[in-house]
XYZ file of C-alpha atoms in Angstrom:
188
model
C 101.133 5.398 104.272
C 98.865 2.450 103.507
C 95.576 1.948 104.449
C 95.384 -1.855 106.045
C 92.035 -2.750 106.139
C 90.539 -6.192 104.839
C 88.380 -5.632 101.419
C 85.227 -6.542 102.666
C 85.363 -4.469 105.766
C 86.404 -1.579 103.661
C 83.204 -1.682 101.340
C 81.124 -2.127 104.516
C 82.584 0.650 106.135
C 82.671 3.189 103.586
C 78.965 2.301 102.666
C 78.175 3.061 106.129
C 80.057 6.099 106.564
C 79.121 7.565 103.096
C 75.395 7.116 104.114
C 75.697 8.526 107.489
C 77.286 11.601 105.621
C 74.625 11.866 103.248
C 71.828 11.816 105.945
C 73.687 14.200 108.183
C 73.884 16.599 104.999
C 70.160 16.548 104.220
C 68.679 15.858 107.900
C 65.832 18.206 108.599
C 65.387 19.325 105.016
C 61.774 18.957 104.462
C 62.253 18.625 100.358
C 64.622 15.769 101.123
C 62.404 13.890 103.633
C 61.865 10.868 101.246
C 65.486 10.559 100.477
C 66.267 10.784 104.030
C 63.727 7.999 104.889
C 65.771 5.907 102.131
C 69.247 6.648 103.488
C 67.995 5.555 107.036
C 66.532 2.356 105.797
C 70.118 1.516 104.010
C 71.704 2.377 107.115
C 69.634 0.134 108.987
C 70.189 -2.616 106.396
C 74.096 -2.308 106.615
C 73.983 -2.385 110.183
C 71.720 -5.769 110.201
C 74.372 -7.330 108.765
C 76.400 -7.219 111.771
C 73.582 -8.102 113.836
C 73.345 -4.664 115.463
C 70.725 -2.094 115.921
C 70.685 1.462 116.982
C 68.168 3.891 117.754
C 67.713 6.317 115.038
C 68.467 9.744 116.405
C 69.971 12.728 114.870
C 72.971 11.891 112.482
C 75.519 13.091 114.589
C 74.385 11.148 117.403
C 74.162 8.044 115.515
C 77.482 8.454 114.021
C 78.932 8.825 117.248
C 77.413 5.629 118.671
C 78.112 3.663 115.604
C 81.764 4.918 116.104
C 82.106 3.980 119.599
C 80.700 0.550 118.906
C 82.904 -0.192 116.298
C 86.004 1.656 117.701
C 86.054 -1.247 120.495
C 84.851 -4.175 118.502
C 86.458 -3.654 114.983
C 89.126 -1.016 114.253
C 88.988 -1.826 110.563
C 85.554 -1.153 110.337
C 85.696 2.000 112.736
C 88.421 3.337 110.279
C 86.124 2.398 106.809
C 83.206 4.360 108.507
C 85.520 7.549 109.006
C 86.948 6.856 105.492
C 83.191 6.724 104.105
C 82.180 9.956 105.981
C 85.446 11.996 105.034
C 84.804 10.768 101.221
C 81.310 11.701 101.267
C 81.629 15.143 102.867
C 84.656 15.920 100.476
C 82.528 14.885 97.454
C 80.213 17.677 98.050
C 82.714 20.376 97.709
C 83.078 19.372 93.889
C 79.636 21.279 93.313
C 80.523 24.378 95.530
C 81.769 27.872 94.433
C 82.164 29.561 97.379
C 85.768 29.294 98.590
C 84.927 29.507 102.414
C 82.265 26.769 102.260
C 84.741 24.610 100.479
C 87.653 25.395 103.033
C 84.973 24.601 105.856
C 83.690 21.268 104.390
C 87.521 20.166 103.637
C 88.395 21.061 107.444
C 85.286 19.044 108.337
C 86.043 16.096 105.770
C 89.705 15.899 107.272
C 88.566 15.670 110.616
C 86.969 12.292 110.225
C 90.434 11.269 109.078
C 91.992 12.285 112.319
C 90.035 9.708 114.256
C 91.599 6.727 112.295
C 94.043 4.898 114.135
C 97.833 5.277 113.197
C 98.034 1.461 112.310
C 95.254 1.753 109.989
C 96.261 5.253 108.226
C 99.361 6.566 109.285
C 100.003 9.641 107.206
C 96.637 11.428 107.062
C 97.679 14.523 105.426
C 99.139 12.856 102.691
C 96.180 10.612 102.051
C 93.774 13.709 102.173
C 95.769 15.346 99.839
C 95.144 12.658 97.483
C 91.630 12.722 98.130
C 91.719 16.531 97.274
C 93.720 15.916 94.233
C 91.254 13.173 92.837
C 87.750 13.831 94.786
C 86.110 10.598 94.392
C 82.437 10.705 94.067
C 81.303 7.368 94.875
C 82.625 4.385 96.758
C 83.980 2.776 93.653
C 85.898 5.854 92.798
C 87.194 6.013 96.462
C 88.274 2.239 96.387
C 90.233 3.068 93.040
C 91.868 5.922 94.811
C 93.270 3.655 97.851
C 94.243 0.983 95.088
C 96.130 3.785 93.097
C 97.891 4.732 96.097
C 98.993 1.410 97.078
C 100.628 1.250 93.501
C 102.697 4.353 93.962
C 106.110 2.764 94.575
C 107.176 5.458 97.014
C 104.103 4.502 99.441
C 105.325 1.024 99.688
C 107.979 -0.633 101.978
C 111.092 -1.530 99.822
C 110.926 -5.207 98.834
C 107.375 -5.925 100.096
C 105.660 -5.538 97.149
C 107.609 -8.266 95.023
C 107.602 -10.511 97.561
C 103.937 -10.172 98.105
C 103.102 -10.448 94.508
C 105.164 -13.551 94.356
C 103.380 -15.037 97.284
C 100.102 -14.023 95.854
C 100.924 -15.828 92.404
C 101.883 -18.958 94.342
C 98.749 -19.387 96.276
C 96.888 -18.955 92.734
C 95.807 -15.219 92.985
C 95.228 -14.641 88.979
C 96.545 -11.147 88.771
C 98.390 -8.474 90.503
C 95.522 -6.651 91.820
C 94.969 -9.230 94.192
C 98.279 -9.298 95.038
C 98.125 -5.588 95.733
C 94.588 -6.303 98.098
C 96.923 -8.802 100.029
C 99.001 -6.280 100.982
C 96.998 -3.065 101.276
C 93.788 -4.846 102.972
C 95.495 -7.761 104.490
C 94.610 -11.491 104.235
C 91.896 -12.824 106.510
């Protein structure tokens, strides 16, 4: 189980997915109307990076349209958006005390991972368990989770870690963290 996504696409998709899940969570709650507008603006700005626009509908409809768009055009961004949605949904459970609500939200968070192509994330259950154990509360924490999973020897194919670290050093990558990025997120 290795997440294989270009680092820039990962950050983009996590941001879009995180914001979509936030918007989904507060949509229709009058007390959060201003926050909802800010989140919609953030989503619009992020999608503008890829020169695309969508009609703003309800969050679930917009999420479906965005996922359909990226599932055809860029599988890494598609996966990253789903990772962001899953991470945001799961982050909410840290504040809950009701067991049935927690279980329900965990199921919803896991369901987002199920749509990720197996070439990007092969063992979704192990990955989700790591998410449950660490419960990242923001995008940098989620990226750290992915980096930490990459460093666990049992998750890496034998010999590949050393080869890529050496390759990275030969290419002038200044420290091991960048070489790990080359393994996990691919080189573009």
